[in-house]
Amino acid sequence: MAEQAPGVRIDGLTVVYKTPAGELPAVRDVTLTLEPGTITGIVGESGSGKSTLALSLLNAVQPPGRIAAGSVEIDGLGDVTGFAGEELRKARGRHIGYVFQAAQNSLNPLKTVGKQLLDLGRSHGVEDLRGLVREAKELLGRMGLDGARVLDSHQHELSGGMRQRVGIMLALVLNAHLVVLDEPTTALDMITQANILKIVREVHAERGLTTLVITHDIGVVAEVADRLVVMYGGRLVEQGPTREVLGSPTHPYTKGLIRAIPRLVGDIAEAQALPGRPPTLATVPKEGCVFRERCALRMDVCDTVDPQAVAHGSRVVACHAVTVKEHA
Ligand SMILES: Nc1ncnc2c1ncn2[C@@H]1O[C@H](COP(=O)(O)OP(=O)(O)OP(=O)(O)O)[C@@H](O)[C@H]1O
Ligand SMILES: [Mg+2]
């Protein structure tokens, strides 16, 4: 088992879903490295492929979806896209802690949280179940909950925000060193959200984790992530150190996203909504740049040639206009 923060190398990953119009990519040719010990945030509008990409880290894409190309190498585990059955079950939980999107709905309604915790421990061969319960209470306590009470509760006795924190506890309690949180704070009010993000950061640092946080809320990544990855239409359009990307966004889509957020712009009157709508699987262009329909910098080449991800210093950007400007 990898006892230290594992690195993750996603290479050329394409994930497709079967639709009436055939198999269409929700994630297309994505190459991304999660450096050991870092928190990476993935942002993008609804449908951009964030959850599909995250599920691939667990080889958990369900039919009608499948990984059509590429690999996901996790230190200490290998390429998980080839994993199945028991091998996969063991990797989840012990090596990879995971909070699914809408985790507040994923608890078993018939069992108390404590019973589900013990089931989880037993299924992963945890011998010290008392220690596991102690750890769970401690994590819940840190997140502002009465641990003993929560463990005695059924799902219907907990609020959406409480369930979400239970989901985070279950992802952390087995001490996995790779943690994936998909929309971990959507059901929380702003103050609880800030508190939870602080705890995610603390636990990340204390345990030496590699953490991936997925959110449509760029304010969330601004608070927790060391590195920021921006997705659009199944493609990675920009990535780099969070502060740099937020401070001087390069890709026209990143610029638009940031301009749309009053919290980041600092003034509600200055915030401008990004015109148009994000594409669906059926409408995302099959060739050329996926963002061109909404882009102010569109050129002829954008209609026919998919821009490749190009490194500009510490930033990686996939945009013809940016590449042309850099080389002008
Ligand atoms: N089971 C499925 N069958 C068909 N299409 C799917 C399926 N699951 C997801 N998709 C499509 O794949 C694309 C990516 O979906 P995904 O859930 O990964 O997006 P997301 O970025 O996580 O969105 P959100 O912010 O709403 O959670 C979307 O166009 C979605 O409609
Ligand atoms: Mg999602």
Short mmCIF file of C-alpha atoms and ligand atoms in Angstrom, two decimals:
data_model
loop_
_atom_site.label_atom_id
_atom_site.label_comp_id
_atom_site.label_asym_id
_atom_site.label_seq_id
_atom_site.Cartn_x
_atom_site.Cartn_y
_atom_site.Cartn_z
CA MET A 1 0.00 0.00 0.00
CA ALA A 2 1.19 3.50 -0.79
CA GLU A 3 1.62 5.02 2.69
CA GLN A 4 2.68 8.34 1.28
CA ALA A 5 0.89 10.74 -0.95
CA PRO A 6 0.64 8.99 -4.31
CA GLY A 7 1.10 10.72 -7.63
CA VAL A 8 -1.51 10.16 -10.33
CA ARG A 9 -0.82 10.29 -14.06
CA ILE A 10 -3.82 10.45 -16.34
CA ASP A 11 -2.72 10.01 -19.93
CA GLY A 12 -4.79 10.41 -23.09
CA LEU A 13 -7.99 9.54 -21.26
CA THR A 14 -11.16 9.37 -23.30
CA VAL A 15 -14.47 8.31 -21.75
CA VAL A 16 -17.56 7.80 -23.91
CA TYR A 17 -21.27 7.32 -23.20
CA LYS A 18 -23.54 5.36 -25.48
CA THR A 19 -26.33 7.61 -26.74
CA PRO A 20 -29.01 7.29 -29.45
CA ALA A 21 -26.49 9.07 -31.71
CA GLY A 22 -23.76 6.50 -30.96
CA GLU A 23 -20.88 6.65 -28.48
CA LEU A 24 -19.98 10.25 -27.67
CA PRO A 25 -17.02 11.43 -25.57
CA ALA A 26 -17.73 13.14 -22.21
CA VAL A 27 -13.98 13.30 -21.53
CA ARG A 28 -11.69 13.57 -24.51
CA ASP A 29 -7.94 12.98 -24.64
CA VAL A 30 -7.27 14.33 -21.15
CA THR A 31 -3.71 14.31 -19.85
CA LEU A 32 -3.24 15.46 -16.28
CA THR A 33 -0.81 14.81 -13.45
CA LEU A 34 -1.77 15.06 -9.79
CA GLU A 35 1.50 15.76 -8.00
CA PRO A 36 1.96 13.89 -4.70
CA GLY A 37 0.90 16.00 -1.75
CA THR A 38 -1.00 18.63 -3.71
CA ILE A 39 -4.65 19.65 -3.78
CA THR A 40 -5.90 19.93 -7.34
CA GLY A 41 -9.22 21.60 -8.09
CA ILE A 42 -11.21 20.88 -11.25
CA VAL A 43 -13.77 23.49 -12.30
CA GLY A 44 -16.11 23.80 -15.23
CA GLU A 45 -19.77 24.29 -15.96
CA SER A 46 -22.35 21.56 -15.56
CA GLY A 47 -21.79 18.75 -18.07
CA SER A 48 -18.13 19.57 -18.76
CA GLY A 49 -17.08 16.05 -17.73
CA LYS A 50 -15.73 16.64 -14.21
CA SER A 51 -17.50 13.75 -12.50
CA THR A 52 -16.82 11.41 -15.42
CA LEU A 53 -13.10 12.19 -15.15
CA ALA A 54 -13.17 11.68 -11.38
CA LEU A 55 -14.99 8.35 -11.67
CA SER A 56 -12.25 7.16 -14.02
CA LEU A 57 -9.77 7.42 -11.13
CA LEU A 58 -11.71 4.60 -9.48
CA ASN A 59 -12.44 2.81 -12.74
CA ALA A 60 -16.03 3.43 -11.68
CA VAL A 61 -17.55 4.74 -14.90
CA GLN A 62 -20.80 2.80 -15.25
CA PRO A 63 -22.51 1.63 -18.44
CA PRO A 64 -23.65 3.14 -20.77
CA GLY A 65 -20.25 4.77 -20.19
CA ARG A 66 -16.79 3.25 -20.70
CA ILE A 67 -13.17 4.27 -20.79
CA ALA A 68 -12.42 4.15 -24.50
CA ALA A 69 -8.73 5.13 -24.42
CA GLY A 70 -5.91 6.15 -22.13
CA SER A 71 -4.57 5.19 -18.73
CA VAL A 72 -4.75 6.24 -15.08
CA GLU A 73 -1.53 5.32 -13.26
CA ILE A 74 -1.70 5.65 -9.48
CA ASP A 75 1.53 5.21 -7.50
CA GLY A 76 1.42 1.99 -5.49
CA LEU A 77 -1.51 0.64 -7.51
CA GLY A 78 -0.67 0.80 -11.21
CA ASP A 79 -3.02 1.47 -14.10
CA VAL A 80 -6.48 1.26 -12.50
CA THR A 81 -8.27 1.22 -15.87
CA GLY A 82 -7.37 -2.47 -16.00
CA PHE A 83 -8.72 -3.22 -12.48
CA ALA A 84 -11.85 -5.27 -11.84
CA GLY A 85 -13.67 -7.10 -9.07
CA GLU A 86 -11.92 -7.59 -5.74
CA GLU A 87 -8.81 -5.68 -6.78
CA LEU A 88 -10.97 -2.67 -7.51
CA ARG A 89 -13.07 -2.97 -4.36
CA LYS A 90 -9.93 -3.03 -2.21
CA ALA A 91 -8.41 -0.04 -3.95
CA ARG A 92 -11.53 2.01 -3.26
CA GLY A 93 -11.69 2.98 0.36
CA ARG A 94 -8.22 1.89 1.42
CA HIS A 95 -6.14 3.61 -1.24
CA ILE A 96 -8.66 5.99 -2.73
CA GLY A 97 -11.15 7.79 -0.50
CA TYR A 98 -14.06 9.05 -2.50
CA VAL A 99 -17.04 11.31 -1.94
CA PHE A 100 -19.47 10.85 -4.78
CA GLN A 101 -21.43 13.79 -6.10
CA ALA A 102 -24.74 13.96 -4.20
CA ALA A 103 -23.10 11.94 -1.42
CA GLN A 104 -25.91 13.17 0.78
CA ASN A 105 -28.13 10.66 -1.02
CA SER A 106 -25.78 7.72 -1.07
CA LEU A 107 -26.16 6.43 2.48
CA ASN A 108 -28.13 3.27 3.16
CA PRO A 109 -31.54 4.41 4.50
CA LEU A 110 -32.03 1.22 6.54
CA LYS A 111 -28.85 1.28 8.61
CA THR A 112 -27.45 3.77 11.09
CA VAL A 113 -24.34 5.65 10.03
CA GLY A 114 -22.40 3.76 12.73
CA LYS A 115 -23.50 0.39 11.33
CA GLN A 116 -22.43 1.48 7.83
CA LEU A 117 -19.09 2.59 9.24
CA LEU A 118 -18.52 -0.85 10.79
CA ASP A 119 -19.57 -2.56 7.54
CA LEU A 120 -17.07 -0.41 5.69
CA GLY A 121 -14.32 -1.27 8.19
CA ARG A 122 -15.04 -5.01 8.09
CA SER A 123 -15.22 -5.10 4.30
CA HIS A 124 -11.71 -3.66 4.24
CA GLY A 125 -10.37 -5.96 6.95
CA VAL A 126 -9.96 -3.29 9.64
CA GLU A 127 -9.15 -5.10 12.89
CA ASP A 128 -9.38 -2.20 15.29
CA LEU A 129 -13.04 -1.31 14.84
CA ARG A 130 -13.09 0.71 18.07
CA GLY A 131 -10.24 2.79 16.70
CA LEU A 132 -12.23 3.27 13.51
CA VAL A 133 -15.24 4.55 15.47
CA ARG A 134 -13.00 6.87 17.49
CA GLU A 135 -11.51 8.23 14.28
CA ALA A 136 -14.98 8.73 12.77
CA LYS A 137 -16.17 10.66 15.84
CA GLU A 138 -13.07 12.81 15.78
CA LEU A 139 -13.57 13.69 12.10
CA LEU A 140 -17.27 14.43 12.60
CA GLY A 141 -16.45 16.53 15.66
CA ARG A 142 -13.97 18.57 13.67
CA MET A 143 -16.66 19.21 11.09
CA GLY A 144 -18.92 20.66 13.78
CA LEU A 145 -21.10 17.59 14.40
CA ASP A 146 -21.84 15.52 17.49
CA GLY A 147 -20.08 12.33 16.39
CA ALA A 148 -21.84 9.93 18.78
CA ARG A 149 -25.25 11.25 17.81
CA VAL A 150 -24.52 11.11 14.08
CA LEU A 151 -23.28 7.50 14.30
CA ASP A 152 -26.53 6.55 16.05
CA SER A 153 -28.64 8.22 13.36
CA HIS A 154 -30.32 7.00 10.21
CA GLN A 155 -29.99 9.00 7.02
CA HIS A 156 -33.49 10.55 7.34
CA GLU A 157 -32.56 12.00 10.73
CA LEU A 158 -29.74 14.05 9.23
CA SER A 159 -29.91 17.22 7.17
CA GLY A 160 -28.42 17.35 3.65
CA GLY A 161 -25.41 19.26 4.96
CA MET A 162 -24.89 16.72 7.76
CA ARG A 163 -25.05 13.84 5.28
CA GLN A 164 -22.51 15.57 3.12
CA ARG A 165 -20.12 15.75 6.07
CA VAL A 166 -20.78 12.07 6.81
CA GLY A 167 -19.74 11.38 3.21
CA ILE A 168 -16.49 13.28 3.74
CA MET A 169 -15.87 11.38 6.99
CA LEU A 170 -16.39 8.03 5.23
CA ALA A 171 -13.92 9.08 2.51
CA LEU A 172 -11.24 9.96 5.08
CA VAL A 173 -11.79 7.40 7.82
CA LEU A 174 -9.91 4.48 6.24
CA ASN A 175 -6.86 6.69 5.90
CA ALA A 176 -6.59 6.53 2.12
CA HIS A 177 -3.81 8.69 0.74
CA LEU A 178 -5.58 9.67 -2.45
CA VAL A 179 -8.82 11.50 -1.76
CA VAL A 180 -11.36 12.53 -4.39
CA LEU A 181 -14.15 14.91 -3.38
CA ASP A 182 -16.83 15.52 -6.01
CA GLU A 183 -18.86 18.64 -5.11
CA PRO A 184 -18.19 18.11 -1.39
CA THR A 185 -19.84 21.31 -0.19
CA THR A 186 -22.85 21.94 -2.46
CA ALA A 187 -25.42 21.31 0.30
CA LEU A 188 -23.68 23.56 2.83
CA ASP A 189 -24.24 27.17 3.77
CA MET A 190 -21.32 29.54 3.21
CA ILE A 191 -19.99 29.45 6.77
CA THR A 192 -20.13 25.66 7.07
CA GLN A 193 -18.59 25.41 3.61
CA ALA A 194 -15.64 27.58 4.62
CA ASN A 195 -15.21 25.51 7.77
CA ILE A 196 -15.28 22.20 5.87
CA LEU A 197 -12.79 23.43 3.29
CA LYS A 198 -10.47 24.45 6.11
CA ILE A 199 -10.72 20.94 7.57
CA VAL A 200 -10.12 19.34 4.17
CA ARG A 201 -6.95 21.42 3.94
CA GLU A 202 -5.86 20.54 7.47
CA VAL A 203 -6.43 16.79 7.09
CA HIS A 204 -4.70 16.92 3.71
CA ALA A 205 -1.61 18.48 5.30
CA GLU A 206 -1.61 16.36 8.48
CA ARG A 207 -1.82 13.07 6.63
CA GLY A 208 0.17 13.97 3.58
CA LEU A 209 -2.53 13.29 1.01
CA THR A 210 -2.99 13.81 -2.68
CA THR A 211 -6.39 15.43 -3.01
CA LEU A 212 -8.68 16.15 -5.95
CA VAL A 213 -11.61 18.52 -5.40
CA ILE A 214 -14.27 18.86 -8.08
CA THR A 215 -16.65 21.77 -8.11
CA HIS A 216 -18.59 24.10 -10.35
CA ASP A 217 -17.82 26.84 -7.78
CA ILE A 218 -14.56 28.52 -8.60
CA GLY A 219 -14.67 30.19 -5.16
CA VAL A 220 -14.28 26.75 -3.57
CA VAL A 221 -11.10 25.92 -5.49
CA ALA A 222 -9.78 29.40 -4.84
CA GLU A 223 -9.89 28.53 -1.15
CA VAL A 224 -8.43 25.03 -1.15
CA ALA A 225 -6.57 24.11 -4.30
CA ASP A 226 -2.85 24.48 -5.02
CA ARG A 227 -3.47 23.76 -8.67
CA LEU A 228 -6.46 24.63 -10.77
CA VAL A 229 -7.69 22.70 -13.79
CA VAL A 230 -10.42 24.12 -16.04
CA MET A 231 -12.60 21.78 -18.11
CA TYR A 232 -14.88 22.63 -20.99
CA GLY A 233 -16.81 20.22 -23.19
CA GLY A 234 -14.77 17.23 -21.99
CA ARG A 235 -11.42 18.93 -22.67
CA LEU A 236 -8.86 20.45 -20.32
CA VAL A 237 -8.54 24.03 -21.51
CA GLU A 238 -6.22 25.52 -18.88
CA GLN A 239 -4.28 24.42 -15.83
CA GLY A 240 -1.69 25.93 -13.52
CA PRO A 241 -1.05 27.15 -9.98
CA THR A 242 -4.40 28.37 -8.59
CA ARG A 243 -3.23 31.84 -7.72
CA GLU A 244 -1.74 32.41 -11.15
CA VAL A 245 -4.75 31.09 -13.03
CA LEU A 246 -7.16 33.21 -10.97
CA GLY A 247 -4.89 36.26 -11.03
CA SER A 248 -4.17 36.20 -14.76
CA PRO A 249 -6.42 33.73 -16.56
CA THR A 250 -5.15 32.95 -20.07
CA HIS A 251 -7.78 30.86 -21.82
CA PRO A 252 -10.82 32.90 -22.97
CA TYR A 253 -13.09 30.42 -21.15
CA THR A 254 -11.22 30.79 -17.86
CA LYS A 255 -11.40 34.56 -18.27
CA GLY A 256 -15.16 34.35 -18.82
CA LEU A 257 -15.66 32.06 -15.81
CA ILE A 258 -13.78 34.40 -13.50
CA ARG A 259 -15.48 37.54 -14.82
CA ALA A 260 -18.83 35.93 -13.99
CA ILE A 261 -18.12 35.59 -10.25
CA PRO A 262 -18.85 38.69 -8.14
CA ARG A 263 -16.93 37.22 -5.18
CA LEU A 264 -13.77 37.06 -7.27
CA VAL A 265 -14.30 40.21 -9.29
CA GLY A 266 -14.97 42.03 -6.02
CA ASP A 267 -17.97 43.99 -7.26
CA ILE A 268 -21.36 42.67 -8.26
CA ALA A 269 -21.80 45.41 -10.88
CA GLU A 270 -18.57 44.31 -12.56
CA ALA A 271 -19.52 40.65 -12.82
CA GLN A 272 -20.54 39.60 -16.33
CA ALA A 273 -22.30 36.39 -17.18
CA LEU A 274 -20.62 34.30 -19.84
CA PRO A 275 -22.87 34.47 -22.90
CA GLY A 276 -24.30 31.28 -24.39
CA ARG A 277 -24.61 27.84 -22.89
CA PRO A 278 -22.21 24.95 -22.36
CA PRO A 279 -22.47 22.16 -24.94
CA THR A 280 -24.03 18.76 -24.36
CA LEU A 281 -22.58 15.46 -25.57
CA ALA A 282 -24.66 15.85 -28.73
CA THR A 283 -23.73 19.47 -29.45
CA VAL A 284 -20.04 19.54 -28.51
CA PRO A 285 -18.03 20.07 -31.73
CA LYS A 286 -16.35 16.89 -32.99
CA GLU A 287 -13.50 18.79 -34.54
CA GLY A 288 -11.88 22.12 -33.87
CA CYS A 289 -11.99 23.97 -30.56
CA VAL A 290 -14.86 22.96 -28.26
CA PHE A 291 -15.21 26.54 -26.95
CA ARG A 292 -15.26 28.44 -30.25
CA GLU A 293 -19.03 29.10 -30.33
CA ARG A 294 -18.74 31.27 -27.22
CA CYS A 295 -15.30 32.69 -27.85
CA ALA A 296 -14.51 36.32 -28.64
CA LEU A 297 -11.08 35.37 -30.04
CA ARG A 298 -12.36 32.81 -32.58
CA MET A 299 -10.21 32.44 -35.71
CA ASP A 300 -10.62 30.24 -38.82
CA VAL A 301 -8.27 27.58 -37.50
CA CYS A 302 -10.51 27.11 -34.42
CA ASP A 303 -13.24 25.60 -36.64
CA THR A 304 -11.09 22.77 -37.92
CA VAL A 305 -8.11 22.12 -35.65
CA ASP A 306 -8.44 21.04 -32.03
CA PRO A 307 -5.96 23.21 -30.07
CA GLN A 308 -3.29 21.16 -28.32
CA ALA A 309 -2.35 21.80 -24.71
CA VAL A 310 0.78 23.96 -24.80
CA ALA A 311 2.95 24.88 -21.80
CA HIS A 312 3.42 28.61 -21.26
CA GLY A 313 5.70 28.75 -18.22
CA SER A 314 3.89 27.08 -15.34
CA ARG A 315 0.61 27.22 -17.25
CA VAL A 316 -0.79 24.74 -19.75
CA VAL A 317 -3.34 26.21 -22.16
CA ALA A 318 -5.19 24.76 -25.15
CA CYS A 319 -6.07 27.78 -27.28
CA HIS A 320 -4.97 28.79 -30.79
CA ALA A 321 -5.29 32.51 -30.03
CA VAL A 322 -3.08 32.23 -26.96
CA THR A 323 -0.47 30.17 -28.82
CA VAL A 324 -0.41 32.65 -31.73
CA LYS A 325 0.01 35.60 -29.34
CA GLU A 326 2.86 33.85 -27.47
CA HIS A 327 4.71 33.28 -30.72
CA ALA A 328 4.02 36.69 -32.26
N1 LIG B 1 -24.97 7.80 -17.73
C1 LIG B 1 -24.85 8.69 -18.70
N2 LIG B 1 -25.37 8.49 -19.93
C2 LIG B 1 -25.25 9.39 -20.93
N3 LIG B 1 -24.61 10.57 -20.79
C3 LIG B 1 -24.07 10.84 -19.60
C4 LIG B 1 -24.16 9.94 -18.49
N4 LIG B 1 -23.51 10.49 -17.43
C5 LIG B 1 -23.06 11.67 -17.86
N5 LIG B 1 -23.38 11.90 -19.15
C6 LIG B 1 -23.05 13.09 -19.97
O1 LIG B 1 -21.65 13.28 -19.94
C7 LIG B 1 -21.33 14.66 -19.85
C8 LIG B 1 -20.43 14.89 -18.65
O2 LIG B 1 -21.17 14.61 -17.46
P1 LIG B 1 -20.52 14.77 -16.01
O3 LIG B 1 -21.51 14.28 -15.03
O4 LIG B 1 -19.18 14.16 -16.03
O5 LIG B 1 -20.38 16.36 -15.93
P2 LIG B 1 -20.02 17.30 -14.69
O6 LIG B 1 -19.00 18.26 -15.18
O7 LIG B 1 -19.70 16.48 -13.50
O8 LIG B 1 -21.40 18.10 -14.46
P3 LIG B 1 -22.06 18.66 -13.09
O9 LIG B 1 -21.35 19.94 -12.78
O10 LIG B 1 -23.49 18.90 -13.48
O11 LIG B 1 -21.89 17.62 -12.03
C9 LIG B 1 -22.66 15.40 -19.81
O12 LIG B 1 -22.96 15.87 -21.09
C10 LIG B 1 -23.63 14.34 -19.36
O13 LIG B 1 -24.91 14.62 -19.87
MG MG B 2 -20.50 16.29 -11.67
#
